[in-house]
Amino acid sequence: MEMLKSLLASALTALTLVTPAFAQTTITFGYWGDPPELPPFEEIVSKYQAAHPDVKIEIQHAPWSGYFTRLDAQLAAGGGPDVFFITNVPSYAARGALMPLDDLIKADAFPIDQYVPKSLQTHTYEGKLYSIPRDSAPSALYYNIDAFTEAGVSPPDANWKWDDLRKAAVALTKTDGGRVTRYGLALESNDWATWVQQNGGQVFDDPLNPTKFLLAEPAGVEAIQYIGDLINKDKVVPNFLEAEQAGGTAQLFGSGQAAMTITNPSRLGTFAQAPFKWAVANLPAGPTGIHSNRTGGAGFAINANTKNKDAAWAFLQYLAGPEGQSIFASATAAAVPAMTGNPEVRAAFKAPFADVFLKEADTGEQFPQFPRFVDLSNLYIQPALDLVWNGESTAADALGAIKDKVNAELAKK
């Protein structure tokens, strides 16, 4: 009996000693998204944990409106998620918040060559890659088929240009006693640069390493004024503050308060239950026939302050690798995959109107992405644009007033 007790005690001691080696490594994963966008994130976390029982992933989710406020505060305090969803990578990389990934990619032969080069460009800073893109985030034109039929307007086609969009928006807008009850079109406040590109212009001479501000040049002024006129002259587009208060483009279009909207493929899931028939078309071309969209999309990065570098990198490889990319590509709230060089991922993208979004992805251009862009935008560009959106100034006057100031800032070393 004594011998049996001794053996049991030894076994328990051995088990106690072994248990810490099997203890779970906990990493945190931060991301934003509306409810229809969350299932692929949740599926990836669930599958990864099932395949790696020694890893526990704690989720930090927030809607877009509050995500970066919390993330910025966490990073400033030396904390934050180990792996997180991110945009405006150069700004975060410049402040040392992100871990460079190039050496990790090389050491493990991660198939980065299967990604769209322009998408990767968005996630670099000073020649180093700091994030791996989830998607290329092109926008497209969603339209309410029932509203078009009611108004007797022909649906969008491949020949549409800005003037066709404007005429349709005017015809689709409904008023009651001077109050707009249905706008012809609702726009995202952060996609104005696409219109500049469609008009043959650019915001800066180089989106990553600018030396000159070009938005105040004629092509940029015309594009910004076109949007301003849709809001204030034609009154077929709600101003951006009004749209935000109404719940954004998703709520406006989904509730029938806007007959058209221009937004990304993640809204496919959001609009799935809309009480009307709708479809998606390619963006109208600019006045001279230029087709342009934005590229880049959001990506996944590792916190420079992580205490679990190996576990974070292992999870990021799954998240951004073929299986994770395929899960995102096949989700109802679809993301046009950035890893289109992988046949498995490309085949997984079977979202409604997939051909439209893939075509738009091919016309993608780089949105300004350099460390000081956010500051320059907040200090000069956005206030000038707000004057136009609010009808307080012409685009020529508002942008002309900041041209020299922005160029002076760019000249500073």
Short mmCIF file of C-alpha atoms in Angstrom, two decimals:
data_model
loop_
_atom_site.label_atom_id
_atom_site.label_comp_id
_atom_site.label_asym_id
_atom_site.label_seq_id
_atom_site.Cartn_x
_atom_site.Cartn_y
_atom_site.Cartn_z
CA MET A 1 0.00 0.00 0.00
CA GLU A 2 2.78 2.38 0.91
CA MET A 3 4.45 1.61 -2.39
CA LEU A 4 1.17 2.34 -4.23
CA LYS A 5 0.82 5.66 -2.42
CA SER A 6 4.38 6.50 -3.34
CA LEU A 7 3.78 5.70 -7.00
CA LEU A 8 0.60 7.80 -7.06
CA ALA A 9 2.39 10.70 -5.40
CA SER A 10 5.20 10.45 -7.94
CA ALA A 11 2.70 10.40 -10.79
CA LEU A 12 0.90 13.46 -9.46
CA THR A 13 4.20 15.27 -9.03
CA ALA A 14 5.20 14.40 -12.57
CA LEU A 15 1.84 15.57 -13.88
CA THR A 16 2.20 18.83 -11.99
CA LEU A 17 5.63 19.35 -13.48
CA VAL A 18 4.43 18.60 -17.00
CA THR A 19 1.31 20.79 -16.90
CA PRO A 20 3.08 24.17 -17.31
CA ALA A 21 4.75 22.96 -20.52
CA PHE A 22 1.25 22.36 -21.94
CA ALA A 23 -0.14 25.66 -20.65
CA GLN A 24 -1.81 27.76 -23.30
CA THR A 25 -0.12 30.76 -24.86
CA THR A 26 -2.61 33.61 -25.01
CA ILE A 27 -2.50 36.15 -27.80
CA THR A 28 -4.96 38.96 -28.47
CA PHE A 29 -6.44 39.70 -31.89
CA GLY A 30 -8.03 43.07 -32.61
CA TYR A 31 -10.31 43.88 -35.53
CA TRP A 32 -13.28 46.04 -36.52
CA GLY A 33 -16.39 45.23 -38.54
CA ASP A 34 -20.17 45.43 -38.72
CA PRO A 35 -22.07 42.28 -37.67
CA PRO A 36 -22.26 40.80 -41.22
CA GLU A 37 -18.46 41.15 -41.52
CA LEU A 38 -17.63 39.20 -38.35
CA PRO A 39 -18.26 35.52 -39.28
CA PRO A 40 -15.00 34.99 -41.23
CA PHE A 41 -12.93 36.44 -38.36
CA GLU A 42 -14.73 34.16 -35.93
CA GLU A 43 -14.31 31.11 -38.18
CA ILE A 44 -10.58 31.72 -38.55
CA VAL A 45 -10.10 32.06 -34.79
CA SER A 46 -12.17 28.93 -34.12
CA LYS A 47 -10.33 26.79 -36.68
CA TYR A 48 -6.90 27.99 -35.58
CA GLN A 49 -7.58 27.25 -31.93
CA ALA A 50 -8.94 23.81 -32.80
CA ALA A 51 -5.74 23.02 -34.68
CA HIS A 52 -3.53 24.58 -31.99
CA PRO A 53 -4.94 23.67 -28.55
CA ASP A 54 -1.89 25.21 -26.91
CA VAL A 55 -2.93 28.67 -28.16
CA LYS A 56 -5.82 30.77 -26.84
CA ILE A 57 -6.89 33.77 -28.89
CA GLU A 58 -8.63 36.60 -27.07
CA ILE A 59 -10.69 38.82 -29.35
CA GLN A 60 -10.82 42.60 -29.15
CA HIS A 61 -13.56 43.70 -31.51
CA ALA A 62 -14.98 47.18 -31.99
CA PRO A 63 -17.01 48.90 -34.69
CA TRP A 64 -15.06 51.09 -37.10
CA SER A 65 -16.18 54.26 -35.32
CA GLY A 66 -14.40 53.38 -32.08
CA TYR A 67 -11.72 50.92 -33.12
CA PHE A 68 -8.82 53.28 -33.70
CA THR A 69 -9.53 55.46 -30.70
CA ARG A 70 -9.01 52.45 -28.46
CA LEU A 71 -6.11 51.02 -30.47
CA ASP A 72 -4.21 54.31 -30.49
CA ALA A 73 -4.62 54.67 -26.74
CA GLN A 74 -3.44 51.09 -26.16
CA LEU A 75 -0.39 51.47 -28.39
CA ALA A 76 0.55 54.81 -26.83
CA ALA A 77 0.58 53.09 -23.44
CA GLY A 78 2.83 50.29 -24.72
CA GLY A 79 -0.02 47.77 -24.97
CA GLY A 80 -2.54 46.72 -27.57
CA PRO A 81 -3.41 43.44 -29.31
CA ASP A 82 -0.62 41.10 -30.40
CA VAL A 83 -2.10 40.91 -33.90
CA PHE A 84 -4.49 43.50 -35.26
CA PHE A 85 -6.39 44.73 -38.31
CA ILE A 86 -4.89 47.99 -39.54
CA THR A 87 -5.00 50.73 -42.17
CA ASN A 88 -2.70 53.71 -42.78
CA VAL A 89 0.27 51.45 -42.13
CA PRO A 90 3.03 54.04 -42.75
CA SER A 91 1.70 56.26 -39.98
CA TYR A 92 1.84 53.41 -37.45
CA ALA A 93 5.14 52.04 -38.72
CA ALA A 94 6.78 55.47 -38.49
CA ARG A 95 5.97 55.67 -34.78
CA GLY A 96 7.41 52.21 -34.15
CA ALA A 97 4.09 50.53 -33.37
CA LEU A 98 4.42 47.70 -35.91
CA MET A 99 6.87 44.84 -36.25
CA PRO A 100 8.62 44.58 -39.65
CA LEU A 101 7.72 41.30 -41.33
CA ASP A 102 10.31 40.83 -44.09
CA ASP A 103 12.75 38.65 -42.13
CA LEU A 104 9.93 36.50 -40.77
CA ILE A 105 8.48 36.05 -44.26
CA LYS A 106 11.87 35.05 -45.65
CA ALA A 107 12.69 32.65 -42.82
CA ASP A 108 9.42 30.73 -43.20
CA ALA A 109 9.06 31.14 -46.97
CA PHE A 110 5.63 32.70 -46.57
CA PRO A 111 4.17 33.03 -50.13
CA ILE A 112 4.13 36.83 -50.25
CA ASP A 113 4.73 36.68 -54.02
CA GLN A 114 1.12 35.50 -54.44
CA TYR A 115 -0.17 38.92 -53.35
CA VAL A 116 -1.15 41.81 -55.64
CA PRO A 117 1.96 44.05 -55.72
CA LYS A 118 -0.05 47.30 -55.48
CA SER A 119 -1.79 46.00 -52.39
CA LEU A 120 1.54 45.20 -50.77
CA GLN A 121 2.77 48.69 -51.55
CA THR A 122 0.07 50.10 -49.30
CA HIS A 123 1.45 48.13 -46.38
CA THR A 124 5.09 49.19 -46.64
CA TYR A 125 7.12 51.95 -45.08
CA GLU A 126 10.64 52.89 -46.14
CA GLY A 127 10.98 49.68 -48.13
CA LYS A 128 9.86 47.32 -45.38
CA LEU A 129 6.59 45.41 -45.14
CA TYR A 130 4.71 45.96 -41.88
CA SER A 131 1.33 44.43 -42.67
CA ILE A 132 -0.09 41.74 -44.94
CA PRO A 133 -3.23 42.87 -46.78
CA ARG A 134 -6.51 41.06 -46.35
CA ASP A 135 -8.12 42.57 -49.45
CA SER A 136 -7.77 45.13 -52.21
CA ALA A 137 -10.98 46.97 -51.17
CA PRO A 138 -12.33 48.26 -54.50
CA SER A 139 -15.66 50.02 -54.48
CA ALA A 140 -18.56 49.49 -56.87
CA LEU A 141 -21.93 51.07 -57.61
CA TYR A 142 -24.83 49.43 -55.74
CA TYR A 143 -28.24 50.33 -57.15
CA ASN A 144 -31.87 49.74 -56.20
CA ILE A 145 -33.48 48.00 -59.18
CA ASP A 146 -37.00 48.72 -57.93
CA ALA A 147 -36.25 52.44 -57.62
CA PHE A 148 -34.79 52.54 -61.14
CA THR A 149 -37.87 50.80 -62.54
CA GLU A 150 -40.20 53.14 -60.67
CA ALA A 151 -38.35 56.23 -61.96
CA GLY A 152 -38.07 54.88 -65.51
CA VAL A 153 -34.29 55.10 -65.43
CA SER A 154 -32.14 52.62 -67.35
CA PRO A 155 -29.76 50.67 -65.08
CA PRO A 156 -26.03 51.47 -65.05
CA ASP A 157 -23.96 49.96 -67.83
CA ALA A 158 -20.32 49.84 -68.92
CA ASN A 159 -20.67 53.13 -70.80
CA TRP A 160 -21.73 55.24 -67.83
CA LYS A 161 -19.72 58.37 -67.07
CA TRP A 162 -20.13 61.05 -64.40
CA ASP A 163 -22.87 62.86 -66.29
CA ASP A 164 -24.92 59.64 -66.56
CA LEU A 165 -24.55 59.12 -62.82
CA ARG A 166 -25.66 62.68 -62.10
CA LYS A 167 -28.70 62.49 -64.39
CA ALA A 168 -29.78 59.21 -62.83
CA ALA A 169 -29.31 60.60 -59.31
CA VAL A 170 -31.48 63.62 -60.17
CA ALA A 171 -34.23 61.41 -61.60
CA LEU A 172 -34.13 59.02 -58.62
CA THR A 173 -34.26 61.67 -55.90
CA LYS A 174 -37.69 62.08 -54.29
CA THR A 175 -38.92 65.02 -52.22
CA ASP A 176 -41.99 65.74 -50.13
CA GLY A 177 -42.77 69.32 -49.19
CA GLY A 178 -39.22 70.39 -49.93
CA ARG A 179 -37.74 67.58 -47.82
CA VAL A 180 -35.74 64.83 -49.49
CA THR A 181 -37.31 61.45 -48.78
CA ARG A 182 -34.98 59.48 -51.03
CA TYR A 183 -31.59 60.59 -52.27
CA GLY A 184 -30.45 59.49 -55.69
CA LEU A 185 -26.97 58.64 -54.39
CA ALA A 186 -25.10 58.26 -51.10
CA LEU A 187 -21.30 58.50 -50.97
CA GLU A 188 -18.56 57.46 -48.55
CA SER A 189 -16.75 60.46 -47.09
CA ASN A 190 -13.28 58.93 -47.47
CA ASP A 191 -13.44 57.98 -51.17
CA TRP A 192 -13.07 61.44 -52.67
CA ALA A 193 -9.58 60.68 -54.04
CA THR A 194 -11.06 58.11 -56.44
CA TRP A 195 -13.02 60.88 -58.15
CA VAL A 196 -9.83 62.89 -58.53
CA GLN A 197 -8.14 59.91 -60.19
CA GLN A 198 -11.14 59.37 -62.50
CA ASN A 199 -10.70 62.97 -63.64
CA GLY A 200 -7.04 62.40 -64.47
CA GLY A 201 -5.69 64.05 -61.33
CA GLN A 202 -3.80 63.06 -58.21
CA VAL A 203 -3.72 64.24 -54.62
CA PHE A 204 0.10 64.26 -54.48
CA ASP A 205 2.83 63.65 -57.04
CA ASP A 206 3.70 60.41 -55.21
CA PRO A 207 1.23 58.71 -52.84
CA LEU A 208 4.01 57.24 -50.67
CA ASN A 209 6.82 59.81 -50.87
CA PRO A 210 5.21 63.10 -51.93
CA THR A 211 7.02 66.31 -52.75
CA LYS A 212 4.11 68.28 -54.23
CA PHE A 213 0.41 68.77 -53.43
CA LEU A 214 -1.66 68.38 -56.61
CA LEU A 215 -5.24 68.37 -55.36
CA ALA A 216 -5.51 72.13 -55.99
CA GLU A 217 -4.68 71.63 -59.68
CA PRO A 218 -7.59 71.84 -62.20
CA ALA A 219 -8.30 68.09 -62.36
CA GLY A 220 -8.55 67.86 -58.59
CA VAL A 221 -10.61 71.02 -58.24
CA GLU A 222 -13.10 69.84 -60.87
CA ALA A 223 -13.53 66.47 -59.17
CA ILE A 224 -14.09 67.94 -55.72
CA GLN A 225 -16.50 70.54 -57.11
CA TYR A 226 -18.44 67.78 -58.89
CA ILE A 227 -19.06 66.08 -55.53
CA GLY A 228 -19.87 69.42 -53.90
CA ASP A 229 -22.42 70.20 -56.60
CA LEU A 230 -24.13 66.82 -56.18
CA ILE A 231 -24.58 67.70 -52.51
CA ASN A 232 -25.40 71.41 -52.63
CA LYS A 233 -26.53 72.31 -56.13
CA ASP A 234 -28.39 69.21 -57.29
CA LYS A 235 -29.22 68.09 -53.75
CA VAL A 236 -29.15 64.44 -54.79
CA VAL A 237 -26.45 63.36 -52.29
CA PRO A 238 -26.72 63.92 -48.51
CA ASN A 239 -23.83 65.85 -46.99
CA PHE A 240 -21.49 63.60 -45.10
CA LEU A 241 -22.50 64.75 -41.62
CA GLU A 242 -26.15 64.12 -42.43
CA ALA A 243 -25.29 60.72 -43.89
CA GLU A 244 -23.32 59.78 -40.77
CA GLN A 245 -26.17 60.82 -38.49
CA ALA A 246 -28.53 58.68 -40.58
CA GLY A 247 -26.33 55.60 -40.08
CA GLY A 248 -23.98 55.92 -43.05
CA THR A 249 -24.31 54.67 -46.61
CA ALA A 250 -25.22 51.16 -45.46
CA GLN A 251 -28.29 52.38 -43.58
CA LEU A 252 -29.29 54.89 -46.26
CA PHE A 253 -29.18 52.39 -49.10
CA GLY A 254 -30.41 49.39 -47.12
CA SER A 255 -33.47 51.28 -45.89
CA GLY A 256 -34.31 52.69 -49.32
CA GLN A 257 -33.38 56.26 -48.37
CA ALA A 258 -30.81 56.31 -51.17
CA ALA A 259 -31.31 54.68 -54.57
CA MET A 260 -27.58 54.22 -55.23
CA THR A 261 -24.42 54.08 -53.20
CA ILE A 262 -20.75 53.55 -53.90
CA THR A 263 -19.10 51.26 -51.39
CA ASN A 264 -17.02 48.10 -50.99
CA PRO A 265 -17.94 44.39 -51.25
CA SER A 266 -18.31 43.91 -47.51
CA ARG A 267 -21.76 45.47 -47.92
CA LEU A 268 -22.97 42.47 -49.91
CA GLY A 269 -23.86 40.80 -46.63
CA THR A 270 -25.28 43.98 -45.15
CA PHE A 271 -27.72 44.41 -48.04
CA ALA A 272 -28.65 40.73 -48.35
CA GLN A 273 -31.89 41.29 -46.41
CA ALA A 274 -32.84 44.59 -48.07
CA PRO A 275 -36.59 44.75 -48.86
CA PHE A 276 -36.03 45.48 -52.54
CA LYS A 277 -34.17 44.11 -55.53
CA TRP A 278 -30.70 45.47 -56.03
CA ALA A 279 -27.58 44.85 -58.09
CA VAL A 280 -23.98 46.01 -58.41
CA ALA A 281 -22.32 47.70 -61.38
CA ASN A 282 -18.86 48.99 -62.18
CA LEU A 283 -18.05 52.57 -61.26
CA PRO A 284 -18.84 55.19 -63.88
CA ALA A 285 -15.82 56.51 -65.74
CA GLY A 286 -14.63 60.07 -65.46
CA PRO A 287 -15.56 62.66 -68.11
CA THR A 288 -12.74 61.55 -70.41
CA GLY A 289 -13.37 57.83 -69.91
CA ILE A 290 -10.86 57.09 -67.16
CA HIS A 291 -11.78 54.07 -65.01
CA SER A 292 -10.15 54.22 -61.59
CA ASN A 293 -10.67 52.83 -58.13
CA ARG A 294 -8.67 52.67 -54.92
CA THR A 295 -6.51 49.77 -53.90
CA GLY A 296 -4.80 48.61 -50.76
CA GLY A 297 -7.44 47.52 -48.32
CA ALA A 298 -6.81 46.81 -44.68
CA GLY A 299 -4.21 44.35 -43.45
CA PHE A 300 -2.94 42.42 -40.47
CA ALA A 301 0.07 43.49 -38.43
CA ILE A 302 1.99 42.38 -35.36
CA ASN A 303 2.34 44.73 -32.44
CA ALA A 304 5.95 45.79 -31.97
CA ASN A 305 5.38 45.44 -28.23
CA THR A 306 4.12 41.85 -28.34
CA LYS A 307 5.49 39.48 -25.74
CA ASN A 308 4.49 36.51 -27.90
CA LYS A 309 6.28 37.14 -31.19
CA ASP A 310 6.44 33.51 -32.33
CA ALA A 311 2.80 32.77 -31.52
CA ALA A 312 1.68 36.03 -33.10
CA TRP A 313 3.61 35.34 -36.30
CA ALA A 314 2.31 31.76 -36.47
CA PHE A 315 -1.27 33.03 -36.22
CA LEU A 316 -0.63 35.80 -38.75
CA GLN A 317 0.65 33.23 -41.25
CA TYR A 318 -2.62 31.33 -40.95
CA LEU A 319 -4.73 34.49 -40.98
CA ALA A 320 -3.04 35.90 -44.09
CA GLY A 321 -2.17 32.59 -45.74
CA PRO A 322 -4.22 30.58 -48.27
CA GLU A 323 -6.69 29.14 -45.74
CA GLY A 324 -7.43 32.41 -43.97
CA GLN A 325 -7.60 34.31 -47.27
CA SER A 326 -9.98 31.68 -48.67
CA ILE A 327 -12.26 32.05 -45.66
CA PHE A 328 -12.43 35.81 -46.16
CA ALA A 329 -12.88 35.44 -49.92
CA SER A 330 -15.77 33.00 -49.54
CA ALA A 331 -17.61 34.92 -46.82
CA THR A 332 -21.02 36.48 -47.42
CA ALA A 333 -19.62 39.87 -46.45
CA ALA A 334 -17.00 39.40 -49.11
CA ALA A 335 -13.53 40.87 -49.28
CA VAL A 336 -11.84 40.90 -52.70
CA PRO A 337 -8.74 38.89 -51.84
CA ALA A 338 -5.31 40.45 -52.17
CA MET A 339 -3.75 36.98 -52.56
CA THR A 340 -5.12 36.48 -56.08
CA GLY A 341 -1.91 34.75 -57.18
CA ASN A 342 -3.05 31.71 -55.22
CA PRO A 343 -5.51 29.56 -57.27
CA GLU A 344 -7.27 28.28 -54.13
CA VAL A 345 -7.94 31.80 -52.90
CA ARG A 346 -9.03 33.15 -56.27
CA ALA A 347 -11.43 30.22 -56.73
CA ALA A 348 -12.91 30.85 -53.28
CA PHE A 349 -14.09 34.32 -54.26
CA LYS A 350 -17.57 33.47 -55.48
CA ALA A 351 -19.40 36.42 -54.03
CA PRO A 352 -22.34 37.91 -55.89
CA PHE A 353 -21.09 40.20 -58.62
CA ALA A 354 -17.55 38.84 -58.16
CA ASP A 355 -16.70 39.75 -61.76
CA VAL A 356 -17.59 43.39 -61.08
CA PHE A 357 -15.34 43.64 -58.04
CA LEU A 358 -12.44 41.80 -59.67
CA LYS A 359 -12.63 44.19 -62.63
CA GLU A 360 -12.67 47.16 -60.28
CA ALA A 361 -9.67 45.74 -58.44
CA ASP A 362 -7.75 45.79 -61.71
CA THR A 363 -8.20 49.58 -61.94
CA GLY A 364 -7.06 50.23 -58.38
CA GLU A 365 -4.70 53.11 -57.65
CA GLN A 366 -2.80 53.88 -54.48
CA PHE A 367 -4.49 56.23 -52.03
CA PRO A 368 -2.07 58.59 -50.23
CA GLN A 369 -0.24 56.54 -47.58
CA PHE A 370 2.66 58.25 -45.87
CA PRO A 371 3.28 58.97 -42.18
CA ARG A 372 2.31 62.64 -42.23
CA PHE A 373 -0.78 62.24 -44.41
CA VAL A 374 -3.17 61.93 -41.46
CA ASP A 375 -1.80 65.10 -39.88
CA LEU A 376 -1.86 67.03 -43.17
CA SER A 377 -5.37 65.80 -43.83
CA ASN A 378 -6.67 66.73 -40.39
CA LEU A 379 -4.96 70.13 -40.38
CA TYR A 380 -5.48 71.30 -43.97
CA ILE A 381 -7.16 68.97 -46.46
CA GLN A 382 -10.24 67.81 -44.59
CA PRO A 383 -11.20 71.28 -43.32
CA ALA A 384 -10.93 72.57 -46.89
CA LEU A 385 -13.06 69.71 -48.21
CA ASP A 386 -15.63 70.28 -45.47
CA LEU A 387 -16.06 73.86 -46.69
CA VAL A 388 -16.96 72.47 -50.12
CA TRP A 389 -19.21 69.70 -48.79
CA ASN A 390 -21.07 72.24 -46.64
CA GLY A 391 -21.49 74.69 -49.51
CA GLU A 392 -19.44 77.39 -47.79
CA SER A 393 -16.76 77.63 -50.49
CA THR A 394 -15.95 76.61 -54.01
CA ALA A 395 -13.37 73.88 -54.46
CA ALA A 396 -11.06 76.33 -56.25
CA ASP A 397 -11.06 78.75 -53.32
CA ALA A 398 -10.90 76.16 -50.54
CA LEU A 399 -8.11 74.09 -52.08
CA GLY A 400 -6.27 77.13 -53.40
CA ALA A 401 -6.12 78.51 -49.87
CA ILE A 402 -4.23 75.47 -48.56
CA LYS A 403 -2.00 74.70 -51.55
CA ASP A 404 1.04 76.67 -50.42
CA LYS A 405 0.64 75.56 -46.80
CA VAL A 406 0.62 71.88 -47.68
CA ASN A 407 3.55 72.27 -50.05
CA ALA A 408 5.47 74.10 -47.33
CA GLU A 409 4.82 71.19 -44.95
CA LEU A 410 6.01 68.69 -47.57
CA ALA A 411 9.21 70.69 -48.01
CA LYS A 412 10.10 70.26 -44.34
CA LYS A 413 12.58 67.49 -43.63
#
